[in-house]
Coordinates of C-alpha atoms and ligand atoms in Angstrom, one line a residue:
X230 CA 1.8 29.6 14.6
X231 CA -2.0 28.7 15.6
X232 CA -2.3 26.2 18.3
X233 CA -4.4 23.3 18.3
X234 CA -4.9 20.1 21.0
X235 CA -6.2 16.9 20.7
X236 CA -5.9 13.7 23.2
X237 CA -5.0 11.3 20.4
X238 CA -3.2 12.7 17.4
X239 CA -2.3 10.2 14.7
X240 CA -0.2 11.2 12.1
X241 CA -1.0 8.9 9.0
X242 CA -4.4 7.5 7.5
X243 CA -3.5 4.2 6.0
X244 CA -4.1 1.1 6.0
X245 CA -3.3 1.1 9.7
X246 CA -3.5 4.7 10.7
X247 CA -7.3 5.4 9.4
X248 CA -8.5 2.1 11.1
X249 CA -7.2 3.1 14.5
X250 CA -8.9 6.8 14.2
X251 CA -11.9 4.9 12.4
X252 CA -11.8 2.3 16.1
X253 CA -11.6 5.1 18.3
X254 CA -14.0 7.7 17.6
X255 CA -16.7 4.9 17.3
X256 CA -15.5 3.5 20.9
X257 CA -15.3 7.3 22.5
X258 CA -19.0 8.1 20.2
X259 CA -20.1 11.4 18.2
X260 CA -19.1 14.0 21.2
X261 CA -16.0 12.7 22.8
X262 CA -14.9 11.3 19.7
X263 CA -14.8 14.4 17.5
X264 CA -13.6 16.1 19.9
X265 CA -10.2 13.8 21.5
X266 CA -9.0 11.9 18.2
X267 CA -7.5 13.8 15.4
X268 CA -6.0 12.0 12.1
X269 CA -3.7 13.8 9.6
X270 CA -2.6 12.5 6.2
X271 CA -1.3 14.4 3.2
X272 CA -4.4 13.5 1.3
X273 CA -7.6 14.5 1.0
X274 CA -8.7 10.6 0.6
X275 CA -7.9 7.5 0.9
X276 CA -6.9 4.6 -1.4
X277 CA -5.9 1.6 0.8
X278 CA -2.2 1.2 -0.9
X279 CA -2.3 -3.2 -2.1
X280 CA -4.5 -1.9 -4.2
X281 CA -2.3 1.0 -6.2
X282 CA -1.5 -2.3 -8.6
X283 CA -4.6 -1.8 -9.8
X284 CA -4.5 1.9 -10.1
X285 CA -1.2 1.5 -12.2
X286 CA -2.5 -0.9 -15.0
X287 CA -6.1 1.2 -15.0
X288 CA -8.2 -2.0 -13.3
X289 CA -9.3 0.4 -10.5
X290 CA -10.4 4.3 -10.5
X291 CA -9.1 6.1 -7.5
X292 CA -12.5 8.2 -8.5
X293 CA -14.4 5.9 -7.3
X294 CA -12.7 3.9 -4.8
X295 CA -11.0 7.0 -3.0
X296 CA -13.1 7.7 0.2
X297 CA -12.9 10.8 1.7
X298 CA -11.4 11.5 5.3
X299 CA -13.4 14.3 6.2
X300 CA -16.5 12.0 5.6
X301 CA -14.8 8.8 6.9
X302 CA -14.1 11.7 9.9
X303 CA -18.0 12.3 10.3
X304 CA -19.3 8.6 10.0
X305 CA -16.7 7.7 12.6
X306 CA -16.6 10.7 14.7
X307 CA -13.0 11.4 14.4
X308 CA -11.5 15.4 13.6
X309 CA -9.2 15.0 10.3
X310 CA -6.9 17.4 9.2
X311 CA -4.9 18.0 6.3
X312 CA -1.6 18.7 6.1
X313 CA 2.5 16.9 5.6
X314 CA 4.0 15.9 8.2
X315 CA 7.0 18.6 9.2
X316 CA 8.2 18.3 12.4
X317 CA 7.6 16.0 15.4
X318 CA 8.6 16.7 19.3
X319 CA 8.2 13.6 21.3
X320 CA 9.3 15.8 24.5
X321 CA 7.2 19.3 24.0
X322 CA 4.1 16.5 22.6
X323 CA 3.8 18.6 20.0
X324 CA 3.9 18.4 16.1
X325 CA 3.6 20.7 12.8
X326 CA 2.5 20.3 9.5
X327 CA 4.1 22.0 6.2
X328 CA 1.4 25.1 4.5
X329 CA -0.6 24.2 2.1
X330 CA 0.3 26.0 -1.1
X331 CA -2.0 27.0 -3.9
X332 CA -0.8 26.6 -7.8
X333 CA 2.2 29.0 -7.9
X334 CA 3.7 28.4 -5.0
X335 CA 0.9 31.1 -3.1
X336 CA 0.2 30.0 0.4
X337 CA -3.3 29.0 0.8
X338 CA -3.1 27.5 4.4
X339 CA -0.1 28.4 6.7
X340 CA 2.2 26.4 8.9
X341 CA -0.3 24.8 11.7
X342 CA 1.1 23.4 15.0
X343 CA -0.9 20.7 16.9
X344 CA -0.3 19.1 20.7
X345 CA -1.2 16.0 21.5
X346 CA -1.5 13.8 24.9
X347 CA -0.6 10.4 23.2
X348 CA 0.5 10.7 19.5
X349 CA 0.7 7.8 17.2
X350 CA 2.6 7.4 13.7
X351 CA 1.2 6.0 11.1
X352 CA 3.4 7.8 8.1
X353 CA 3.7 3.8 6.2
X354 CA 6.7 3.5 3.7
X355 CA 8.4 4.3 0.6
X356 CA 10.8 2.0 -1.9
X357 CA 14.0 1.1 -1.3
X358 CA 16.6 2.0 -4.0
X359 CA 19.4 0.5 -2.9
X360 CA 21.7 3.5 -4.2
X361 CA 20.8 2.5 -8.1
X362 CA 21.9 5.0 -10.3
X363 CA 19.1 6.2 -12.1
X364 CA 16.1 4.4 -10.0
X365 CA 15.1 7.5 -9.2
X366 CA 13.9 7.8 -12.6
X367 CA 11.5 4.8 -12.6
X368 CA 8.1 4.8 -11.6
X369 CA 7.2 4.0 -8.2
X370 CA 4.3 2.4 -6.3
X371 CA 4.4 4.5 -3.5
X372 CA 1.4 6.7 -3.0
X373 CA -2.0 7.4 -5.3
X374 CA -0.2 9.8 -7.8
X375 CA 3.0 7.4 -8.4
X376 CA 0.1 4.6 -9.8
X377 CA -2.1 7.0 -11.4
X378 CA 0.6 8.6 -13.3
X379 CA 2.0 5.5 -14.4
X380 CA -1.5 4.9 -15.5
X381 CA -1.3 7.7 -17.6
X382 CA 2.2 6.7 -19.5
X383 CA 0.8 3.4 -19.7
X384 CA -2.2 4.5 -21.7
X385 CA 0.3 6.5 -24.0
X386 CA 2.5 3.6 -24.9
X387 CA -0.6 1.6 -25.4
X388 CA -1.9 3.9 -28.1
X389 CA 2.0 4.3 -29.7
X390 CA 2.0 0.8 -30.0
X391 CA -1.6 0.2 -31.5
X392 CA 0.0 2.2 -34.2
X393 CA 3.7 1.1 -34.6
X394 CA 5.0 -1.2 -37.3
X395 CA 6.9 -3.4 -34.3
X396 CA 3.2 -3.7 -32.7
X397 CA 4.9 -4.5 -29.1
X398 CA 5.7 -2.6 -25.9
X399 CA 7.6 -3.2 -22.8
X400 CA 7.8 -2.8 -19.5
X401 CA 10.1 -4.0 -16.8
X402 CA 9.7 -4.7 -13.3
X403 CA 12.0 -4.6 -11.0
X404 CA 11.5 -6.7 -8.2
X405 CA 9.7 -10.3 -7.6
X406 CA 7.9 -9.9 -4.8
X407 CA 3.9 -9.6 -4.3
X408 CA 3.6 -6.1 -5.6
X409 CA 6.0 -6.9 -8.9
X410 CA 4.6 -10.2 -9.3
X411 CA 0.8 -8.5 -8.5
X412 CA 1.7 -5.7 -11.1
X413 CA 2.6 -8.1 -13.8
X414 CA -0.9 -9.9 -13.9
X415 CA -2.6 -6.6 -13.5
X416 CA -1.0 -5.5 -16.5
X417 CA -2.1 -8.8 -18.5
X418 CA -5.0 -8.5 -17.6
X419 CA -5.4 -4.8 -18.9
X420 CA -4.2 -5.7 -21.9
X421 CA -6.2 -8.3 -22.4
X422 CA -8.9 -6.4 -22.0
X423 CA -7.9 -3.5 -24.7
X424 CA -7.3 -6.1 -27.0
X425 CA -11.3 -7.3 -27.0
X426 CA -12.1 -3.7 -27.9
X427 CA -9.3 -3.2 -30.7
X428 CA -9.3 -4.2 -34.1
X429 CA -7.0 -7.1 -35.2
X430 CA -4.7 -4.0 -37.0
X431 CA -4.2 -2.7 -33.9
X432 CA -3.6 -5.4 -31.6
X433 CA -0.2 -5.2 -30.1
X434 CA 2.2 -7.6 -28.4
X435 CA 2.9 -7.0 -24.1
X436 CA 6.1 -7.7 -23.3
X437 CA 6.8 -7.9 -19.2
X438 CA 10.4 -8.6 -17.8
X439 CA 10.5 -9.2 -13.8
X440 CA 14.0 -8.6 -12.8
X441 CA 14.7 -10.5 -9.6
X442 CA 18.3 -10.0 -7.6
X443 CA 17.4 -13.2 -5.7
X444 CA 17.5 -16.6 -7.1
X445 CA 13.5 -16.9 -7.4
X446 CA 10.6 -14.8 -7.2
X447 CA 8.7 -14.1 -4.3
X448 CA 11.5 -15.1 -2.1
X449 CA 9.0 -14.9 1.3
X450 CA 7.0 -17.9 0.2
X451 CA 7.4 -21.4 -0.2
X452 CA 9.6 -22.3 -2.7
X453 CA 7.0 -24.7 -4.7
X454 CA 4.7 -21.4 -5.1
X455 CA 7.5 -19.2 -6.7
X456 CA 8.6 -22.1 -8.9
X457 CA 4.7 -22.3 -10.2
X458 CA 4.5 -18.9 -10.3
X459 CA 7.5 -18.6 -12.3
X460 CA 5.6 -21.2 -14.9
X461 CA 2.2 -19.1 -14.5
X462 CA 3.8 -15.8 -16.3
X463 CA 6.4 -17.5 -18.1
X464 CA 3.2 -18.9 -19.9
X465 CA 1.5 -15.7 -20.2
X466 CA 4.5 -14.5 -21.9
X467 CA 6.7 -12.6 -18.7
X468 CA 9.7 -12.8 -18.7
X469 CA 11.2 -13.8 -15.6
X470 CA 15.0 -12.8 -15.1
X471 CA 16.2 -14.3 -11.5
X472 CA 19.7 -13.8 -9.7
X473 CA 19.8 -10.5 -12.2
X474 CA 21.0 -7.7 -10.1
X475 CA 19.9 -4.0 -11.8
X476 CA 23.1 -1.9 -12.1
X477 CA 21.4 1.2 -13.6
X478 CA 18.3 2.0 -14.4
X479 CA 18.2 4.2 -17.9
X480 CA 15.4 6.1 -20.1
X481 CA 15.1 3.1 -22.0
X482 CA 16.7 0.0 -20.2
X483 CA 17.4 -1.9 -17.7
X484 CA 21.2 -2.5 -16.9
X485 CA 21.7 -5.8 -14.9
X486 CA 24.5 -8.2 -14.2
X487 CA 22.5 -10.1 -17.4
X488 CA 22.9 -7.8 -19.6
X489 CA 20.5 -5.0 -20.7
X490 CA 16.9 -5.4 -20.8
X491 CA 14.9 -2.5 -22.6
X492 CA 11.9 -0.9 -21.8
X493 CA 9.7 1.6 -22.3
X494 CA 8.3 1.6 -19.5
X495 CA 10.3 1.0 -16.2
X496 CA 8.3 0.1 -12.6
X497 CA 10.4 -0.1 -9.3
X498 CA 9.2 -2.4 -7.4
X499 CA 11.7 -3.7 -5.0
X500 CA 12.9 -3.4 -1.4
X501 CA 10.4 -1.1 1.6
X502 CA 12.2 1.7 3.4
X503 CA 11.1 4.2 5.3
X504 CA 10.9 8.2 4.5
X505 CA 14.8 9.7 5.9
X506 CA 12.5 12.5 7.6
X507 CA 11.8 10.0 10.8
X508 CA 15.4 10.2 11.4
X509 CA 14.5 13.9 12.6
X510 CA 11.7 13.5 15.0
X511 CA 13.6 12.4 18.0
X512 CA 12.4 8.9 18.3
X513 CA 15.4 5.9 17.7
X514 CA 15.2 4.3 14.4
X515 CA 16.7 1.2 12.7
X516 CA 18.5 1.7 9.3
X517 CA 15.7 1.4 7.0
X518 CA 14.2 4.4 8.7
X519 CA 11.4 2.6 10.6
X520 CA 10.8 3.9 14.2
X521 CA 11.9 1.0 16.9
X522 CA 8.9 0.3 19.0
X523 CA 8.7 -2.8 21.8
X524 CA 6.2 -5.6 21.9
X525 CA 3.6 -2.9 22.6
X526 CA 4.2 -0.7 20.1
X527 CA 5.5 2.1 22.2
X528 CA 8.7 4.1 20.8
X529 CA 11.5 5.2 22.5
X530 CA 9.5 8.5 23.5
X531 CA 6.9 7.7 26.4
X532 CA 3.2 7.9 25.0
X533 CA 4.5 8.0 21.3
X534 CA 3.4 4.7 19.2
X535 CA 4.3 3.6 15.4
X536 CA 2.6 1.2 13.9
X537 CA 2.3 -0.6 10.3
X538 CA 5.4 0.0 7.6
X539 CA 6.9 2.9 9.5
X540 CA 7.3 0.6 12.8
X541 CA 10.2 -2.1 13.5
X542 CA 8.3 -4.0 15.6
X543 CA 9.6 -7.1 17.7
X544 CA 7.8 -10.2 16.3
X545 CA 6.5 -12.0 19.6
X546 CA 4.9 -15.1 20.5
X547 CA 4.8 -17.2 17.4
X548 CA 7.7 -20.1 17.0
X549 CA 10.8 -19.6 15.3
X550 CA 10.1 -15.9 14.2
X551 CA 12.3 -14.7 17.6
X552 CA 14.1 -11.9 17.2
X553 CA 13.1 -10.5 13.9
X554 CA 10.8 -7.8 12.9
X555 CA 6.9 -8.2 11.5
X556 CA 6.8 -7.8 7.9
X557 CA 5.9 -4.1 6.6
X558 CA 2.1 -5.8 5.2
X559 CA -1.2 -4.5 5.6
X560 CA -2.3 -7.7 7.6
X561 CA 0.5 -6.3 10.2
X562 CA -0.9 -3.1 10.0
X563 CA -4.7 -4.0 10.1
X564 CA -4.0 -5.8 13.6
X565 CA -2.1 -3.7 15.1
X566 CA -4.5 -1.0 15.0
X567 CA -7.0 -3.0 16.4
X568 CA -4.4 -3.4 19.1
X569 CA -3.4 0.1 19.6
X570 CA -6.8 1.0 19.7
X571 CA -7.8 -1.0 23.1
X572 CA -4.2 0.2 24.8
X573 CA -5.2 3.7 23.6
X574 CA -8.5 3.5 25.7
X575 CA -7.0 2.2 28.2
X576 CA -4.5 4.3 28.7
X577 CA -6.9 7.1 29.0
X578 CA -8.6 5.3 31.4
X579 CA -5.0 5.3 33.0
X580 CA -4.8 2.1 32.8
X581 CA -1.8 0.0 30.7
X582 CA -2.4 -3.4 28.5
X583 CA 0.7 -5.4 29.3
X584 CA -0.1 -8.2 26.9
X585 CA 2.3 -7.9 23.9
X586 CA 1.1 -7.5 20.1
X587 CA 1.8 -10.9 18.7
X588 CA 1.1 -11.0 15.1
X589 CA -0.6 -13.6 13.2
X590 CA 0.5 -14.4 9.6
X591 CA -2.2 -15.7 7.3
X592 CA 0.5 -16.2 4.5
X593 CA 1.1 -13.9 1.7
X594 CA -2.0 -12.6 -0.1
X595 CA -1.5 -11.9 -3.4
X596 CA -4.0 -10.8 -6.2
X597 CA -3.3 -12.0 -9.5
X598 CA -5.6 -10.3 -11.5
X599 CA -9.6 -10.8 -11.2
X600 CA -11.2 -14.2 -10.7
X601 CA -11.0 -15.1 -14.2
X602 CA -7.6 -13.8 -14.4
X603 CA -5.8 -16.4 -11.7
X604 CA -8.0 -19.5 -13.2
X605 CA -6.5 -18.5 -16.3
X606 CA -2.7 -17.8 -15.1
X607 CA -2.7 -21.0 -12.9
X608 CA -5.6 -23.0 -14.5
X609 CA -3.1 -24.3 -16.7
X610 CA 0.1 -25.7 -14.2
X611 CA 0.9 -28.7 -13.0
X612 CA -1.8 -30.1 -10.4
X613 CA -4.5 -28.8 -9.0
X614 CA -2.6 -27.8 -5.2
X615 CA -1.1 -24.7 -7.0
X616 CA -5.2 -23.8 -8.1
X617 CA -6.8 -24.2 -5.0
X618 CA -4.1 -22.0 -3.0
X619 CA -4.0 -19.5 -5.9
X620 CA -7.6 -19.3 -5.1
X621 CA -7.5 -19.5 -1.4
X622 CA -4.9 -16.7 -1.6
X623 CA -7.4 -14.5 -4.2
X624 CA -10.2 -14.6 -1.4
X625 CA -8.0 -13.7 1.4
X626 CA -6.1 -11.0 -0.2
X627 CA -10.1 -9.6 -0.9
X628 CA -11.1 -10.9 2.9
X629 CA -8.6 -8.6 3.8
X630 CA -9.5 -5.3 1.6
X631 CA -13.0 -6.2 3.0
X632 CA -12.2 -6.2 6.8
X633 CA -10.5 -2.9 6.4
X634 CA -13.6 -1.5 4.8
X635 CA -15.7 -2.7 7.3
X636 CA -13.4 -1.3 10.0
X637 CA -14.1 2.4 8.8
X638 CA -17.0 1.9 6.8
X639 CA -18.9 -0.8 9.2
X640 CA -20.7 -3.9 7.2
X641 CA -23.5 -2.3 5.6
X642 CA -21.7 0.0 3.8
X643 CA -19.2 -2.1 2.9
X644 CA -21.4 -4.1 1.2
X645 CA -23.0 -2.1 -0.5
X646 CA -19.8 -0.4 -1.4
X647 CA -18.9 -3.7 -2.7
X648 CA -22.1 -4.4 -4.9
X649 CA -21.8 -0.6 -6.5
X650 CA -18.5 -1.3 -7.4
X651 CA -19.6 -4.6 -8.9
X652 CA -22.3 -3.3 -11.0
X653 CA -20.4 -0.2 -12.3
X654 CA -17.6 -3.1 -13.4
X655 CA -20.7 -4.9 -15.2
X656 CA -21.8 -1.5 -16.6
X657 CA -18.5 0.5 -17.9
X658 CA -15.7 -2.5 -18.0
X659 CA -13.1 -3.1 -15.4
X660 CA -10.5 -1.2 -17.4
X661 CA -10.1 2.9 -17.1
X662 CA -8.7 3.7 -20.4
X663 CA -8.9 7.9 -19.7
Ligands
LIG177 C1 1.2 -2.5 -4.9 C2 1.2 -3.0 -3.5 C3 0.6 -4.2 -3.2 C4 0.6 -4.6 -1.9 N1 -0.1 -5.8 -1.6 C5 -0.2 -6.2 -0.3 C6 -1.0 -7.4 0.0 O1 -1.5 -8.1 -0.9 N2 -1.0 -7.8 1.3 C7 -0.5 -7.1 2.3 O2 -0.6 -7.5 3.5 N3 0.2 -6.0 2.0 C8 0.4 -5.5 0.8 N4 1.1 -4.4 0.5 C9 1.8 -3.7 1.6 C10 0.7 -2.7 2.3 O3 0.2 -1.8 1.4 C11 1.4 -1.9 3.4 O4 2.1 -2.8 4.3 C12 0.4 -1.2 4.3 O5 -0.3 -0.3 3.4 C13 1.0 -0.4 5.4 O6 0.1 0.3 6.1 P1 0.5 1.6 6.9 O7 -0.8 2.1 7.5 O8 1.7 1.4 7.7 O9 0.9 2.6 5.7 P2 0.1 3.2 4.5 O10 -1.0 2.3 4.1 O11 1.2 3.4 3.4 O12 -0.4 4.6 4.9 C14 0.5 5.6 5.3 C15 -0.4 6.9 5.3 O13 0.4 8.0 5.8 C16 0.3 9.1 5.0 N5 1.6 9.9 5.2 C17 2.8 9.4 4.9 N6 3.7 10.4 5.2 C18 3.0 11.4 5.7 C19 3.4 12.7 6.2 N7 4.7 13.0 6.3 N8 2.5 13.5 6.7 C20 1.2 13.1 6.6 N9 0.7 12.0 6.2 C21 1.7 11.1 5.7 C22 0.1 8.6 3.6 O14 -0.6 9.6 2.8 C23 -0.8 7.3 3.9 O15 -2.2 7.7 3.9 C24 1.2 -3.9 -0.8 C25 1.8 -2.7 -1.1 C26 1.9 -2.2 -2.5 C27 2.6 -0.9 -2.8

């Protein structure tokens, strides 16, 4: 197997992953850089995941807002290499990643083994089925293809039910946290937007179901914002089914402790856990899979880090959060690389930051829909409080997606990123319908 070194190898290039690789090849320049980081993802590009929402209910195109490693690898003189994850020795320092196959199972790149000085994992998460029978069957949110093809069965029942006598389709959602909750005004607005471009024969009904095992929706907030959120989609027409636990998830329906709910579509969206595969890389892990690092981030392997979904990391310095773990969010995942990447210098530098990562929660940002779209879903509710923090929430949820653009891309780009992006909206619509 061909050999390969690198200083820094990060295994991941996420929302946490690719900003660390992004920080350190700009800090080490064009020479050093290229030459000492390497990141590895199982893409080719790179979709920063809240926004895979918006992939599923056609509101974004991965075409255009997938960026490119090898170019993000150039601007930000990093080495990127493509391959899965296969295994991982914290002892020998050394990793491999699966071949690349060709259509028909031909190998097109073999096996390739890398080492690595200090390695970092980045690998994010996956859903958490909780042993449903059948979940397995529902779509997922978990990576690009998961959204896009949902996107594409989406399409499908759109046009079935443009041109059915019942004129309605469904979809449930299971799970009322951000990304169901997020999903569910995506999809509103999507259809809202076919419907201006149909004629009134084929105008259709959406029916959305959120199934919730917990007594209210987005359990991780305060309770006031669940209860007007609640209000919000029950007046755009969702269907909001709390303390409902799904006992099997079928082709068609939903089977809770409610009764059934049917569907022709089926999302999971509930519970994060991480890949069983970290289980064999020799590194301790908690029981959703995520590697157990300490207040610095370090794992039980000397000069082996996790950060973002994949890490269970101690939640330090911020009253009354003692002794549980940051939330898998890309806020978490967005600071701790910036963290990682000033103990990574300096530990090439041999020297150590001692000062712990202590997280800082802005709250939960959640995107319901485009500007338009959260005026109308909470325009209408019961004083203006709910508005204004449906608002604040809107602009920090795209502060965010901005900072991490303008930690791989730097400002200028991300600008004008953000004004193509604008204008192509203007120009084609904001809904993909192919
Ligand atoms: C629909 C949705 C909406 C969300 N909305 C929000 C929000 O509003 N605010 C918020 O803070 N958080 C939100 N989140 C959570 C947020 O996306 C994650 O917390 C964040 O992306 C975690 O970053 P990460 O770098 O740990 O992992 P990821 O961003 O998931 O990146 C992991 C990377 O590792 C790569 N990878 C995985 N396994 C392997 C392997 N074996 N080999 C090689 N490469 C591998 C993947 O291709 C990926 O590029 C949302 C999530 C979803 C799904």
């Amino acid at each position: 197997m061909a050999g390969m070194h690198y200083d820094i190898v990060i295994v991941g290039g996420g929302a946490g992953g690719l900003e660390l690789a992004a920080r350190l090849g700009r800090k080490l320049g064009p020479k050093a850089g290229k030459e000492r980081v390497l990141l590895i993802d199982r893409s080719s590009f790179h979709i920063w995941k809240p926004t895979l929402h918006e992939v599923a209910a056609g509101t974004l195109d991965t075409h255009q807002e997938g960026l490119s490693y090898s170019i993000l690898g150039r601007a930000n003189h990093f080495s990127f290499l493509l391959g899965e994850l296969d295994s991982f020795d914290p002892v020998a320092k050394r990793l491999s990643l699966k071949p690349i196959l060709a259509e028909g199972g031909k190998v097109l790149v073999p096996e390739r083994g890398v080492t690595f000085s200090w390695g970092v994992l980045a690998i994010g998460s996956g859903s958490n089925l909780f042993g449903t029978p059948g979940a397995d069957q529902a779509h997922l949110l978990e990576r690009t293809e998961d959204a896009e093809a949902f996107h594409t069965r989406l399409l499908a029942a759109f046009m079935k039910a443009s041109f059915s006598t019942e004129k309605t389709m469904s979809v449930a959602i299971v799970g009322g946290g951000a990304t169901g909750v997020e999903l569910s005004a995506e999809l509103i607005e999507a259809h809202r937007e076919l419907l201006d471009s149909l004629g009134a024969e084929q105008r259709f009904r959406l029916d959305i179901a959120i199934v919730e095992a917990a007594p209210r929706i987005l359990g991780g907030l305060p309770e006031k914002i669940s209860d007007q959120a609640t209000v919000a989609l029950e007046r755009k027409g969702v269907r909001v089914h709390t303390g409902a636990k799904v006992v099997a998830v079928h082709p068609d329906r939903l089977e809770t402790s409610q009764g059934d709910i049917p569907a022709d579509l089926i999302v999971w969206a509930a519970g994060v856990k991480a890949a069983p595969t970290n289980a064999d890389y020799g590194l301790e892990i908690n029981r959703t899979n995520q590697f157990v690092v300490n207040e610095r981030l370090e794992t039980s392997a000397p000069d082996v880090w996790a950060l973002g979904d994949c890490a269970a990391a101690p939640w330090v310095g911020t009253e009354g959060k003692e002794g549980r773990i940051i939330p898998a969010r890309a806020q978490a995942a967005h600071q701790q690389a910036s963290y990682l990447a000033k103990a990574l210098i300096a530990r090439m530098g041999q020297r150590r930051v001692e000062a712990p990562f202590v997280y800082r929660d802005f709250g939960s940002l959640l995107s319901l829909g485009e500007n338009k779209g959260v005026g109308a879903l909470m325009g209408g509710l019961g004083g203006p409080n709910f508005f204004v923090e449906g608002l604040i929430a809107k602009w920090a949820y795209i502060s965010l997606h901005l900072d991490h653009h303008r930690a791989i891309m730097g400002t200028p780009k991300t600008i004008v990123l953000a004004l193509a992006r604008l204008l192509q909206q203007r120009v084609a619509g904001r809904l993909k319908l192919h």
